[in-house]
Amino acid sequence: MTYIENPLYVAAVLGLMVVLAVYAGNTKWGKPLGAALLVILITAVVANMGLIPSASNTIPLYDGIFHYLAPIAIFYLMLDVNLSSIKKAGAPMIGLFLLGSLATVAGILIAWFLIAPDKTIGADSSIIAGMLTGTYTGGSVNFNAVALEYDFQNRGILYAGTIAVDNVVTTAWIVVTLALPKLLRNFWKDKKGFGPSEASHPTVDKEVLDMRSLAWLLFLGPAALYLSNVLAELLPGVPSILILTTLGIILAQTRFVSKLKGAHTLGLYAVFVFLAVIGAYCEVAAVVELKDVGLVLLLFTGLAVLMHGLLLVLLGGLVYRDW
């Protein structure tokens, strides 16, 4: 094991990336970008310099962050939600998810006809199109489910290259989606009754995290994740993340949990660590090594996501316009 694969070293670097992003996010030039965007960009630079592992030489620590820390972070953020806000946002959120899914399919089809990846990649291009459609509507589980169905994981370099391209484009798209709301509000205002507010988009906890709250939160997070995984096995077809967020919302309505301090701060920090790993997975060299195939994959995936974004912004703006 080299030093850059040592989990303690990598954890320390990821923590440092969060520190740098938080401080940079409070500077004059960093405020327009925000800490969430900065932590992705800074870590991407560090990973591409070879200072920490990236997608091609991933380590178990990254898997742990994806499978455990990220869901727990979402759970903590759910503890800050009240049912009245969910009732108000529920229908638009479901509508936007369906709209986003349809826009993803449309983006894949448009990119297919414009880029024609089958001329360069061959028959595997249709499998890749299905994998990308799956991952952009339901995450990496769908990506790998399609790959396994067609034994695409045995394609070696092409499979690894598709993952690399997906990681690069995903990182770029997360950067764009974090920056778009501030940009769009400059010339296309939110509809009345929508838009950012301290109640719907809290940035910091109003109360300082204390030992009692910390003890309960560190118990509730792993316990809720474990329970959601158990229930997901008993309820096939129901994603564990849906069960986990539901548990978080239910607990948030109880008087005891609502009085716990620091849930948002703890959840936000965990999200920043997760975003740092997203940045680390943005491996430019892996795409370059594929040469012509890599370029076609990058153009196909990038155009598909671009079309998705344009359709979602246009149609979502016309119907909801809550950036």
PDB file of C-alpha atoms in Angstrom:
ATOM      1  CA  MET A   1       0.000   0.000   0.000  1.00  0.00           C
ATOM      2  CA  THR A   2       1.416   3.373  -1.049  1.00  0.00           C
ATOM      3  CA  TYR A   3       0.913   6.436   1.112  1.00  0.00           C
ATOM      4  CA  ILE A   4      -1.749   7.881  -1.215  1.00  0.00           C
ATOM      5  CA  GLU A   5      -3.838   4.713  -0.682  1.00  0.00           C
ATOM      6  CA  ASN A   6      -3.587   4.917   3.099  1.00  0.00           C
ATOM      7  CA  PRO A   7      -7.148   5.588   4.333  1.00  0.00           C
ATOM      8  CA  LEU A   8      -5.951   7.832   7.166  1.00  0.00           C
ATOM      9  CA  TYR A   9      -3.934   9.948   4.736  1.00  0.00           C
ATOM     10  CA  VAL A  10      -6.824  10.174   2.264  1.00  0.00           C
ATOM     11  CA  ALA A  11      -9.325  10.992   5.027  1.00  0.00           C
ATOM     12  CA  ALA A  12      -7.016  13.754   6.242  1.00  0.00           C
ATOM     13  CA  VAL A  13      -6.696  15.204   2.732  1.00  0.00           C
ATOM     14  CA  LEU A  14     -10.460  15.091   2.196  1.00  0.00           C
ATOM     15  CA  GLY A  15     -10.921  16.876   5.518  1.00  0.00           C
ATOM     16  CA  LEU A  16      -8.386  19.483   4.438  1.00  0.00           C
ATOM     17  CA  MET A  17     -10.244  19.980   1.159  1.00  0.00           C
ATOM     18  CA  VAL A  18     -13.414  20.746   3.125  1.00  0.00           C
ATOM     19  CA  VAL A  19     -11.513  23.207   5.332  1.00  0.00           C
ATOM     20  CA  LEU A  20     -10.067  25.006   2.306  1.00  0.00           C
ATOM     21  CA  ALA A  21     -13.473  25.111   0.579  1.00  0.00           C
ATOM     22  CA  VAL A  22     -15.205  26.516   3.668  1.00  0.00           C
ATOM     23  CA  TYR A  23     -12.588  29.251   4.074  1.00  0.00           C
ATOM     24  CA  ALA A  24     -12.477  30.007   0.346  1.00  0.00           C
ATOM     25  CA  GLY A  25     -16.265  30.138   0.279  1.00  0.00           C
ATOM     26  CA  ASN A  26     -16.160  33.067   2.693  1.00  0.00           C
ATOM     27  CA  THR A  27     -13.802  35.123   0.539  1.00  0.00           C
ATOM     28  CA  LYS A  28     -14.890  37.801  -1.909  1.00  0.00           C
ATOM     29  CA  TRP A  29     -14.115  35.669  -4.965  1.00  0.00           C
ATOM     30  CA  GLY A  30     -15.306  32.420  -3.398  1.00  0.00           C
ATOM     31  CA  LYS A  31     -18.760  33.497  -2.226  1.00  0.00           C
ATOM     32  CA  PRO A  32     -20.302  33.493  -5.723  1.00  0.00           C
ATOM     33  CA  LEU A  33     -19.119  29.884  -6.164  1.00  0.00           C
ATOM     34  CA  GLY A  34     -19.966  28.525  -2.700  1.00  0.00           C
ATOM     35  CA  ALA A  35     -18.185  25.937  -0.581  1.00  0.00           C
ATOM     36  CA  ALA A  36     -20.007  22.965  -2.176  1.00  0.00           C
ATOM     37  CA  LEU A  37     -18.738  23.849  -5.637  1.00  0.00           C
ATOM     38  CA  LEU A  38     -15.264  24.741  -4.406  1.00  0.00           C
ATOM     39  CA  VAL A  39     -14.720  21.447  -2.582  1.00  0.00           C
ATOM     40  CA  ILE A  40     -15.404  19.560  -5.830  1.00  0.00           C
ATOM     41  CA  LEU A  41     -13.059  21.736  -7.883  1.00  0.00           C
ATOM     42  CA  ILE A  42     -10.203  21.756  -5.353  1.00  0.00           C
ATOM     43  CA  THR A  43     -10.320  17.991  -4.810  1.00  0.00           C
ATOM     44  CA  ALA A  44     -10.512  17.345  -8.560  1.00  0.00           C
ATOM     45  CA  VAL A  45      -7.274  19.283  -9.025  1.00  0.00           C
ATOM     46  CA  VAL A  46      -5.581  17.413  -6.177  1.00  0.00           C
ATOM     47  CA  ALA A  47      -6.718  14.014  -7.491  1.00  0.00           C
ATOM     48  CA  ASN A  48      -5.617  14.739 -11.055  1.00  0.00           C
ATOM     49  CA  MET A  49      -2.205  15.732  -9.675  1.00  0.00           C
ATOM     50  CA  GLY A  50      -1.983  12.206  -8.258  1.00  0.00           C
ATOM     51  CA  LEU A  51      -1.943  13.294  -4.613  1.00  0.00           C
ATOM     52  CA  ILE A  52      -4.955  11.127  -3.707  1.00  0.00           C
ATOM     53  CA  PRO A  53      -6.586   8.133  -5.449  1.00  0.00           C
ATOM     54  CA  SER A  54      -9.043   8.731  -8.272  1.00  0.00           C
ATOM     55  CA  ALA A  55     -11.631   6.543 -10.019  1.00  0.00           C
ATOM     56  CA  SER A  56      -9.154   4.157 -11.662  1.00  0.00           C
ATOM     57  CA  ASN A  57      -7.369   3.369  -8.379  1.00  0.00           C
ATOM     58  CA  THR A  58     -10.264   3.836  -5.985  1.00  0.00           C
ATOM     59  CA  ILE A  59      -9.962   2.665  -2.390  1.00  0.00           C
ATOM     60  CA  PRO A  60     -12.472   1.132   0.088  1.00  0.00           C
ATOM     61  CA  LEU A  61     -12.679   4.473   1.915  1.00  0.00           C
ATOM     62  CA  TYR A  62     -14.411   6.029  -1.094  1.00  0.00           C
ATOM     63  CA  ASP A  63     -16.909   3.158  -1.227  1.00  0.00           C
ATOM     64  CA  GLY A  64     -17.592   3.639   2.478  1.00  0.00           C
ATOM     65  CA  ILE A  65     -18.290   7.324   1.949  1.00  0.00           C
ATOM     66  CA  PHE A  66     -20.668   6.557  -0.936  1.00  0.00           C
ATOM     67  CA  HIS A  67     -22.502   3.725   0.807  1.00  0.00           C
ATOM     68  CA  TYR A  68     -22.573   4.940   4.417  1.00  0.00           C
ATOM     69  CA  LEU A  69     -21.587   8.569   4.932  1.00  0.00           C
ATOM     70  CA  ALA A  70     -23.590  10.058   2.054  1.00  0.00           C
ATOM     71  CA  PRO A  71     -26.938   8.421   3.017  1.00  0.00           C
ATOM     72  CA  ILE A  72     -26.408   9.338   6.674  1.00  0.00           C
ATOM     73  CA  ALA A  73     -25.707  12.919   5.593  1.00  0.00           C
ATOM     74  CA  ILE A  74     -29.046  13.018   3.788  1.00  0.00           C
ATOM     75  CA  PHE A  75     -30.728  11.589   6.897  1.00  0.00           C
ATOM     76  CA  TYR A  76     -29.252  14.344   9.071  1.00  0.00           C
ATOM     77  CA  LEU A  77     -30.442  17.011   6.641  1.00  0.00           C
ATOM     78  CA  MET A  78     -33.941  15.481   6.712  1.00  0.00           C
ATOM     79  CA  LEU A  79     -34.051  16.077  10.477  1.00  0.00           C
ATOM     80  CA  ASP A  80     -34.270  19.782   9.643  1.00  0.00           C
ATOM     81  CA  VAL A  81     -37.450  19.399   7.570  1.00  0.00           C
ATOM     82  CA  ASN A  82     -41.017  20.022   8.639  1.00  0.00           C
ATOM     83  CA  LEU A  83     -44.073  18.445   7.024  1.00  0.00           C
ATOM     84  CA  SER A  84     -45.593  21.770   6.005  1.00  0.00           C
ATOM     85  CA  SER A  85     -42.610  22.509   3.755  1.00  0.00           C
ATOM     86  CA  ILE A  86     -42.726  18.965   2.346  1.00  0.00           C
ATOM     87  CA  LYS A  87     -46.440  19.400   1.563  1.00  0.00           C
ATOM     88  CA  LYS A  88     -45.673  22.600  -0.288  1.00  0.00           C
ATOM     89  CA  ALA A  89     -42.668  21.258  -2.190  1.00  0.00           C
ATOM     90  CA  GLY A  90     -43.734  17.626  -2.637  1.00  0.00           C
ATOM     91  CA  ALA A  91     -45.753  17.881  -5.859  1.00  0.00           C
ATOM     92  CA  PRO A  92     -43.263  20.185  -7.644  1.00  0.00           C
ATOM     93  CA  MET A  93     -40.353  17.946  -6.595  1.00  0.00           C
ATOM     94  CA  ILE A  94     -42.070  14.827  -7.964  1.00  0.00           C
ATOM     95  CA  GLY A  95     -43.056  16.703 -11.118  1.00  0.00           C
ATOM     96  CA  LEU A  96     -39.504  17.924 -11.645  1.00  0.00           C
ATOM     97  CA  PHE A  97     -38.116  14.438 -11.097  1.00  0.00           C
ATOM     98  CA  LEU A  98     -40.422  13.043 -13.796  1.00  0.00           C
ATOM     99  CA  LEU A  99     -39.595  15.973 -16.057  1.00  0.00           C
ATOM    100  CA  GLY A 100     -35.878  15.449 -15.427  1.00  0.00           C
ATOM    101  CA  SER A 101     -36.165  11.740 -16.227  1.00  0.00           C
ATOM    102  CA  LEU A 102     -37.956  12.437 -19.500  1.00  0.00           C
ATOM    103  CA  ALA A 103     -35.387  15.123 -20.326  1.00  0.00           C
ATOM    104  CA  THR A 104     -32.624  12.564 -19.710  1.00  0.00           C
ATOM    105  CA  VAL A 105     -34.186  10.117 -22.187  1.00  0.00           C
ATOM    106  CA  ALA A 106     -34.667  12.929 -24.702  1.00  0.00           C
ATOM    107  CA  GLY A 107     -31.051  14.031 -24.196  1.00  0.00           C
ATOM    108  CA  ILE A 108     -29.744  10.510 -24.838  1.00  0.00           C
ATOM    109  CA  LEU A 109     -31.834  10.192 -28.033  1.00  0.00           C
ATOM    110  CA  ILE A 110     -30.762  13.620 -29.344  1.00  0.00           C
ATOM    111  CA  ALA A 111     -27.096  12.878 -28.600  1.00  0.00           C
ATOM    112  CA  TRP A 112     -27.432   9.463 -30.275  1.00  0.00           C
ATOM    113  CA  PHE A 113     -28.605  10.970 -33.568  1.00  0.00           C
ATOM    114  CA  LEU A 114     -26.120  13.856 -33.504  1.00  0.00           C
ATOM    115  CA  ILE A 115     -22.991  12.000 -32.345  1.00  0.00           C
ATOM    116  CA  ALA A 116     -23.795   8.509 -33.746  1.00  0.00           C
ATOM    117  CA  PRO A 117     -21.585   6.669 -31.218  1.00  0.00           C
ATOM    118  CA  ASP A 118     -22.395   3.306 -32.847  1.00  0.00           C
ATOM    119  CA  LYS A 119     -20.152   4.210 -35.822  1.00  0.00           C
ATOM    120  CA  THR A 120     -17.097   4.393 -33.539  1.00  0.00           C
ATOM    121  CA  ILE A 121     -17.952   2.128 -30.615  1.00  0.00           C
ATOM    122  CA  GLY A 122     -20.152  -0.419 -32.375  1.00  0.00           C
ATOM    123  CA  ALA A 123     -22.974  -2.439 -30.818  1.00  0.00           C
ATOM    124  CA  ASP A 124     -21.778  -1.695 -27.288  1.00  0.00           C
ATOM    125  CA  SER A 125     -22.869   1.924 -27.744  1.00  0.00           C
ATOM    126  CA  SER A 126     -26.535   0.978 -27.255  1.00  0.00           C
ATOM    127  CA  ILE A 127     -25.661  -0.689 -23.930  1.00  0.00           C
ATOM    128  CA  ILE A 128     -23.745   2.416 -22.885  1.00  0.00           C
ATOM    129  CA  ALA A 129     -26.759   4.576 -23.783  1.00  0.00           C
ATOM    130  CA  GLY A 130     -28.919   2.417 -21.520  1.00  0.00           C
ATOM    131  CA  MET A 131     -26.365   2.574 -18.698  1.00  0.00           C
ATOM    132  CA  LEU A 132     -26.201   6.372 -18.895  1.00  0.00           C
ATOM    133  CA  THR A 133     -29.987   6.691 -19.042  1.00  0.00           C
ATOM    134  CA  GLY A 134     -30.180   4.507 -15.942  1.00  0.00           C
ATOM    135  CA  THR A 135     -27.548   6.318 -13.919  1.00  0.00           C
ATOM    136  CA  TYR A 136     -28.952   9.792 -14.671  1.00  0.00           C
ATOM    137  CA  THR A 137     -32.435   8.765 -13.565  1.00  0.00           C
ATOM    138  CA  GLY A 138     -31.628   6.504 -10.620  1.00  0.00           C
ATOM    139  CA  GLY A 139     -27.927   6.521  -9.801  1.00  0.00           C
ATOM    140  CA  SER A 140     -25.008   4.122 -10.090  1.00  0.00           C
ATOM    141  CA  VAL A 141     -27.140   1.124  -9.065  1.00  0.00           C
ATOM    142  CA  ASN A 142     -29.001   1.427 -12.375  1.00  0.00           C
ATOM    143  CA  PHE A 143     -25.720   2.003 -14.239  1.00  0.00           C
ATOM    144  CA  ASN A 144     -24.281  -1.277 -12.993  1.00  0.00           C
ATOM    145  CA  ALA A 145     -27.589  -3.158 -13.250  1.00  0.00           C
ATOM    146  CA  VAL A 146     -27.714  -2.513 -17.004  1.00  0.00           C
ATOM    147  CA  ALA A 147     -24.005  -3.376 -17.327  1.00  0.00           C
ATOM    148  CA  LEU A 148     -24.484  -6.690 -15.530  1.00  0.00           C
ATOM    149  CA  GLU A 149     -27.533  -7.607 -17.617  1.00  0.00           C
ATOM    150  CA  TYR A 150     -25.435  -7.398 -20.798  1.00  0.00           C
ATOM    151  CA  ASP A 151     -22.108  -8.548 -19.258  1.00  0.00           C
ATOM    152  CA  PHE A 152     -20.671  -5.161 -20.138  1.00  0.00           C
ATOM    153  CA  GLN A 153     -18.424  -5.250 -17.082  1.00  0.00           C
ATOM    154  CA  ASN A 154     -16.331  -7.804 -19.007  1.00  0.00           C
ATOM    155  CA  ARG A 155     -15.468  -5.202 -21.664  1.00  0.00           C
ATOM    156  CA  GLY A 156     -12.525  -4.120 -19.497  1.00  0.00           C
ATOM    157  CA  ILE A 157     -11.115  -0.843 -20.812  1.00  0.00           C
ATOM    158  CA  LEU A 158     -14.401   0.253 -22.407  1.00  0.00           C
ATOM    159  CA  TYR A 159     -16.298  -0.342 -19.158  1.00  0.00           C
ATOM    160  CA  ALA A 160     -13.660   1.557 -17.145  1.00  0.00           C
ATOM    161  CA  GLY A 161     -13.671   4.325 -19.740  1.00  0.00           C
ATOM    162  CA  THR A 162     -17.440   4.672 -19.568  1.00  0.00           C
ATOM    163  CA  ILE A 163     -17.211   5.011 -15.801  1.00  0.00           C
ATOM    164  CA  ALA A 164     -14.466   7.622 -16.182  1.00  0.00           C
ATOM    165  CA  VAL A 165     -16.496   9.648 -18.683  1.00  0.00           C
ATOM    166  CA  ASP A 166     -19.582   9.373 -16.472  1.00  0.00           C
ATOM    167  CA  ASN A 167     -17.567  10.651 -13.491  1.00  0.00           C
ATOM    168  CA  VAL A 168     -16.114  13.597 -15.425  1.00  0.00           C
ATOM    169  CA  VAL A 169     -19.461  14.669 -16.903  1.00  0.00           C
ATOM    170  CA  THR A 170     -21.259  14.148 -13.580  1.00  0.00           C
ATOM    171  CA  THR A 171     -18.717  16.342 -11.802  1.00  0.00           C
ATOM    172  CA  ALA A 172     -19.086  19.047 -14.444  1.00  0.00           C
ATOM    173  CA  TRP A 173     -22.897  18.848 -14.252  1.00  0.00           C
ATOM    174  CA  ILE A 174     -22.908  19.113 -10.453  1.00  0.00           C
ATOM    175  CA  VAL A 175     -20.726  22.220 -10.791  1.00  0.00           C
ATOM    176  CA  VAL A 176     -23.191  23.687 -13.294  1.00  0.00           C
ATOM    177  CA  THR A 177     -26.275  22.915 -11.203  1.00  0.00           C
ATOM    178  CA  LEU A 178     -24.688  24.543  -8.171  1.00  0.00           C
ATOM    179  CA  ALA A 179     -23.906  27.684 -10.168  1.00  0.00           C
ATOM    180  CA  LEU A 180     -27.095  27.941 -12.271  1.00  0.00           C
ATOM    181  CA  PRO A 181     -29.564  29.210  -9.620  1.00  0.00           C
ATOM    182  CA  LYS A 182     -27.540  32.357  -8.898  1.00  0.00           C
ATOM    183  CA  LEU A 183     -26.990  32.956 -12.607  1.00  0.00           C
ATOM    184  CA  LEU A 184     -30.596  32.411 -13.683  1.00  0.00           C
ATOM    185  CA  ARG A 185     -32.037  34.685 -10.996  1.00  0.00           C
ATOM    186  CA  ASN A 186     -30.201  37.609 -12.595  1.00  0.00           C
ATOM    187  CA  PHE A 187     -32.547  37.637 -15.600  1.00  0.00           C
ATOM    188  CA  TRP A 188     -35.371  35.147 -14.866  1.00  0.00           C
ATOM    189  CA  LYS A 189     -36.807  35.745 -11.418  1.00  0.00           C
ATOM    190  CA  ASP A 190     -38.369  33.076  -9.226  1.00  0.00           C
ATOM    191  CA  LYS A 191     -42.134  32.842  -9.208  1.00  0.00           C
ATOM    192  CA  LYS A 192     -43.849  34.480  -6.266  1.00  0.00           C
ATOM    193  CA  GLY A 193     -43.971  32.110  -3.340  1.00  0.00           C
ATOM    194  CA  PHE A 194     -40.884  30.218  -4.491  1.00  0.00           C
ATOM    195  CA  GLY A 195     -37.181  30.872  -4.223  1.00  0.00           C
ATOM    196  CA  PRO A 196     -34.620  30.729  -1.429  1.00  0.00           C
ATOM    197  CA  SER A 197     -35.492  31.491   2.137  1.00  0.00           C
ATOM    198  CA  GLU A 198     -33.888  30.838   5.478  1.00  0.00           C
ATOM    199  CA  ALA A 199     -36.657  28.410   6.352  1.00  0.00           C
ATOM    200  CA  SER A 200     -36.458  26.311   3.210  1.00  0.00           C
ATOM    201  CA  HIS A 201     -32.731  26.555   2.570  1.00  0.00           C
ATOM    202  CA  PRO A 202     -30.914  26.842   5.903  1.00  0.00           C
ATOM    203  CA  THR A 203     -27.164  27.390   5.721  1.00  0.00           C
ATOM    204  CA  VAL A 204     -26.128  26.979   9.340  1.00  0.00           C
ATOM    205  CA  ASP A 205     -27.696  25.765  12.538  1.00  0.00           C
ATOM    206  CA  LYS A 206     -29.015  28.518  14.754  1.00  0.00           C
ATOM    207  CA  GLU A 207     -27.932  26.552  17.836  1.00  0.00           C
ATOM    208  CA  VAL A 208     -24.472  25.208  18.582  1.00  0.00           C
ATOM    209  CA  LEU A 209     -23.959  21.443  18.564  1.00  0.00           C
ATOM    210  CA  ASP A 210     -23.679  20.141  22.129  1.00  0.00           C
ATOM    211  CA  MET A 211     -22.498  16.786  23.510  1.00  0.00           C
ATOM    212  CA  ARG A 212     -26.013  15.488  24.203  1.00  0.00           C
ATOM    213  CA  SER A 213     -27.178  16.257  20.660  1.00  0.00           C
ATOM    214  CA  LEU A 214     -23.969  14.878  19.145  1.00  0.00           C
ATOM    215  CA  ALA A 215     -24.352  11.601  21.051  1.00  0.00           C
ATOM    216  CA  TRP A 216     -27.923  11.131  19.857  1.00  0.00           C
ATOM    217  CA  LEU A 217     -27.180  12.130  16.259  1.00  0.00           C
ATOM    218  CA  LEU A 218     -24.227   9.747  15.994  1.00  0.00           C
ATOM    219  CA  PHE A 219     -26.529   6.975  17.206  1.00  0.00           C
ATOM    220  CA  LEU A 220     -29.528   7.877  15.067  1.00  0.00           C
ATOM    221  CA  GLY A 221     -27.605   8.155  11.772  1.00  0.00           C
ATOM    222  CA  PRO A 222     -26.106   4.637  11.579  1.00  0.00           C
ATOM    223  CA  ALA A 223     -29.163   3.105  13.269  1.00  0.00           C
ATOM    224  CA  ALA A 224     -31.547   4.662  10.734  1.00  0.00           C
ATOM    225  CA  LEU A 225     -29.348   3.563   7.820  1.00  0.00           C
ATOM    226  CA  TYR A 226     -29.208  -0.011   9.147  1.00  0.00           C
ATOM    227  CA  LEU A 227     -32.962  -0.102   9.703  1.00  0.00           C
ATOM    228  CA  SER A 228     -33.653   1.263   6.215  1.00  0.00           C
ATOM    229  CA  ASN A 229     -31.441  -1.440   4.662  1.00  0.00           C
ATOM    230  CA  VAL A 230     -33.256  -4.153   6.633  1.00  0.00           C
ATOM    231  CA  LEU A 231     -36.669  -2.801   5.618  1.00  0.00           C
ATOM    232  CA  ALA A 232     -35.531  -2.549   1.974  1.00  0.00           C
ATOM    233  CA  GLU A 233     -34.813  -6.293   2.015  1.00  0.00           C
ATOM    234  CA  LEU A 234     -38.266  -6.960   3.428  1.00  0.00           C
ATOM    235  CA  LEU A 235     -39.905  -4.588   0.949  1.00  0.00           C
ATOM    236  CA  PRO A 236     -38.404  -5.451  -2.441  1.00  0.00           C
ATOM    237  CA  GLY A 237     -38.743  -2.665  -4.960  1.00  0.00           C
ATOM    238  CA  VAL A 238     -38.605   0.093  -2.326  1.00  0.00           C
ATOM    239  CA  PRO A 239     -35.172   1.802  -2.360  1.00  0.00           C
ATOM    240  CA  SER A 240     -33.464   2.001   1.029  1.00  0.00           C
ATOM    241  CA  ILE A 241     -32.716   5.711   0.486  1.00  0.00           C
ATOM    242  CA  LEU A 242     -36.464   6.388   0.215  1.00  0.00           C
ATOM    243  CA  ILE A 243     -37.044   4.530   3.482  1.00  0.00           C
ATOM    244  CA  LEU A 244     -34.150   6.399   5.098  1.00  0.00           C
ATOM    245  CA  THR A 245     -35.421   9.844   4.119  1.00  0.00           C
ATOM    246  CA  THR A 246     -38.933   8.897   5.243  1.00  0.00           C
ATOM    247  CA  LEU A 247     -37.558   7.871   8.644  1.00  0.00           C
ATOM    248  CA  GLY A 248     -35.734  11.176   8.848  1.00  0.00           C
ATOM    249  CA  ILE A 249     -38.848  13.185   8.045  1.00  0.00           C
ATOM    250  CA  ILE A 250     -40.939  11.228  10.566  1.00  0.00           C
ATOM    251  CA  LEU A 251     -38.345  11.677  13.314  1.00  0.00           C
ATOM    252  CA  ALA A 252     -38.051  15.377  12.461  1.00  0.00           C
ATOM    253  CA  GLN A 253     -41.685  15.859  13.478  1.00  0.00           C
ATOM    254  CA  THR A 254     -41.096  14.531  17.000  1.00  0.00           C
ATOM    255  CA  ARG A 255     -40.471  17.034  19.743  1.00  0.00           C
ATOM    256  CA  PHE A 256     -37.389  15.214  21.035  1.00  0.00           C
ATOM    257  CA  VAL A 257     -35.532  15.035  17.717  1.00  0.00           C
ATOM    258  CA  SER A 258     -36.557  18.531  16.632  1.00  0.00           C
ATOM    259  CA  LYS A 259     -34.783  19.900  19.707  1.00  0.00           C
ATOM    260  CA  LEU A 260     -31.474  18.201  18.895  1.00  0.00           C
ATOM    261  CA  LYS A 261     -28.875  20.769  17.911  1.00  0.00           C
ATOM    262  CA  GLY A 262     -26.453  20.640  15.012  1.00  0.00           C
ATOM    263  CA  ALA A 263     -28.080  18.068  12.713  1.00  0.00           C
ATOM    264  CA  HIS A 264     -27.822  20.384   9.719  1.00  0.00           C
ATOM    265  CA  THR A 265     -24.174  21.259  10.405  1.00  0.00           C
ATOM    266  CA  LEU A 266     -23.240  17.602  10.804  1.00  0.00           C
ATOM    267  CA  GLY A 267     -25.129  16.626   7.659  1.00  0.00           C
ATOM    268  CA  LEU A 268     -23.666  19.478   5.640  1.00  0.00           C
ATOM    269  CA  TYR A 269     -20.121  18.524   6.616  1.00  0.00           C
ATOM    270  CA  ALA A 270     -20.745  14.931   5.553  1.00  0.00           C
ATOM    271  CA  VAL A 271     -22.133  16.190   2.228  1.00  0.00           C
ATOM    272  CA  PHE A 272     -18.960  18.229   1.685  1.00  0.00           C
ATOM    273  CA  VAL A 273     -16.839  15.110   2.254  1.00  0.00           C
ATOM    274  CA  PHE A 274     -19.031  13.228  -0.244  1.00  0.00           C
ATOM    275  CA  LEU A 275     -18.637  16.047  -2.791  1.00  0.00           C
ATOM    276  CA  ALA A 276     -14.871  15.922  -2.263  1.00  0.00           C
ATOM    277  CA  VAL A 277     -14.913  12.267  -3.367  1.00  0.00           C
ATOM    278  CA  ILE A 278     -17.033  13.247  -6.383  1.00  0.00           C
ATOM    279  CA  GLY A 279     -14.244  15.672  -7.258  1.00  0.00           C
ATOM    280  CA  ALA A 280     -11.614  12.974  -6.774  1.00  0.00           C
ATOM    281  CA  TYR A 281     -13.485  10.758  -9.237  1.00  0.00           C
ATOM    282  CA  CYS A 282     -13.175  13.390 -11.966  1.00  0.00           C
ATOM    283  CA  GLU A 283     -10.273  11.646 -13.706  1.00  0.00           C
ATOM    284  CA  VAL A 284      -9.359  13.451 -16.919  1.00  0.00           C
ATOM    285  CA  ALA A 285      -6.389  11.186 -17.751  1.00  0.00           C
ATOM    286  CA  ALA A 286      -8.589   8.071 -17.940  1.00  0.00           C
ATOM    287  CA  VAL A 287     -10.719   9.717 -20.628  1.00  0.00           C
ATOM    288  CA  VAL A 288      -7.685  10.909 -22.601  1.00  0.00           C
ATOM    289  CA  GLU A 289      -6.180   7.401 -22.645  1.00  0.00           C
ATOM    290  CA  LEU A 290      -9.174   6.064 -24.606  1.00  0.00           C
ATOM    291  CA  LYS A 291      -8.308   8.416 -27.492  1.00  0.00           C
ATOM    292  CA  ASP A 292     -11.020   8.411 -30.223  1.00  0.00           C
ATOM    293  CA  VAL A 293     -13.412   6.167 -28.292  1.00  0.00           C
ATOM    294  CA  GLY A 294     -12.970   8.337 -25.214  1.00  0.00           C
ATOM    295  CA  LEU A 295     -13.663  11.486 -27.218  1.00  0.00           C
ATOM    296  CA  VAL A 296     -16.852  10.017 -28.695  1.00  0.00           C
ATOM    297  CA  LEU A 297     -17.976   8.831 -25.248  1.00  0.00           C
ATOM    298  CA  LEU A 298     -17.281  12.267 -23.777  1.00  0.00           C
ATOM    299  CA  LEU A 299     -19.124  14.086 -26.574  1.00  0.00           C
ATOM    300  CA  PHE A 300     -22.074  11.679 -26.439  1.00  0.00           C
ATOM    301  CA  THR A 301     -22.441  11.836 -22.650  1.00  0.00           C
ATOM    302  CA  GLY A 302     -21.762  15.565 -22.449  1.00  0.00           C
ATOM    303  CA  LEU A 303     -24.298  16.395 -25.159  1.00  0.00           C
ATOM    304  CA  ALA A 304     -26.910  14.112 -23.570  1.00  0.00           C
ATOM    305  CA  VAL A 305     -26.541  15.870 -20.221  1.00  0.00           C
ATOM    306  CA  LEU A 306     -26.497  19.293 -21.904  1.00  0.00           C
ATOM    307  CA  MET A 307     -29.768  18.531 -23.710  1.00  0.00           C
ATOM    308  CA  HIS A 308     -31.242  17.245 -20.443  1.00  0.00           C
ATOM    309  CA  GLY A 309     -30.200  20.465 -18.714  1.00  0.00           C
ATOM    310  CA  LEU A 310     -31.565  22.781 -21.392  1.00  0.00           C
ATOM    311  CA  LEU A 311     -34.915  20.974 -21.479  1.00  0.00           C
ATOM    312  CA  LEU A 312     -35.184  20.880 -17.700  1.00  0.00           C
ATOM    313  CA  VAL A 313     -34.303  24.559 -17.253  1.00  0.00           C
ATOM    314  CA  LEU A 314     -36.662  25.651 -20.027  1.00  0.00           C
ATOM    315  CA  LEU A 315     -39.664  23.473 -19.142  1.00  0.00           C
ATOM    316  CA  GLY A 316     -39.058  23.606 -15.392  1.00  0.00           C
ATOM    317  CA  GLY A 317     -38.700  27.362 -15.587  1.00  0.00           C
ATOM    318  CA  LEU A 318     -41.958  27.733 -17.466  1.00  0.00           C
ATOM    319  CA  VAL A 319     -43.908  25.473 -15.098  1.00  0.00           C
ATOM    320  CA  TYR A 320     -42.272  25.975 -11.661  1.00  0.00           C
ATOM    321  CA  ARG A 321     -39.352  28.439 -11.836  1.00  0.00           C
ATOM    322  CA  ASP A 322     -37.948  27.792  -8.396  1.00  0.00           C
ATOM    323  CA  TRP A 323     -34.254  27.845  -9.153  1.00  0.00           C
TER     324      TRP A 323
END
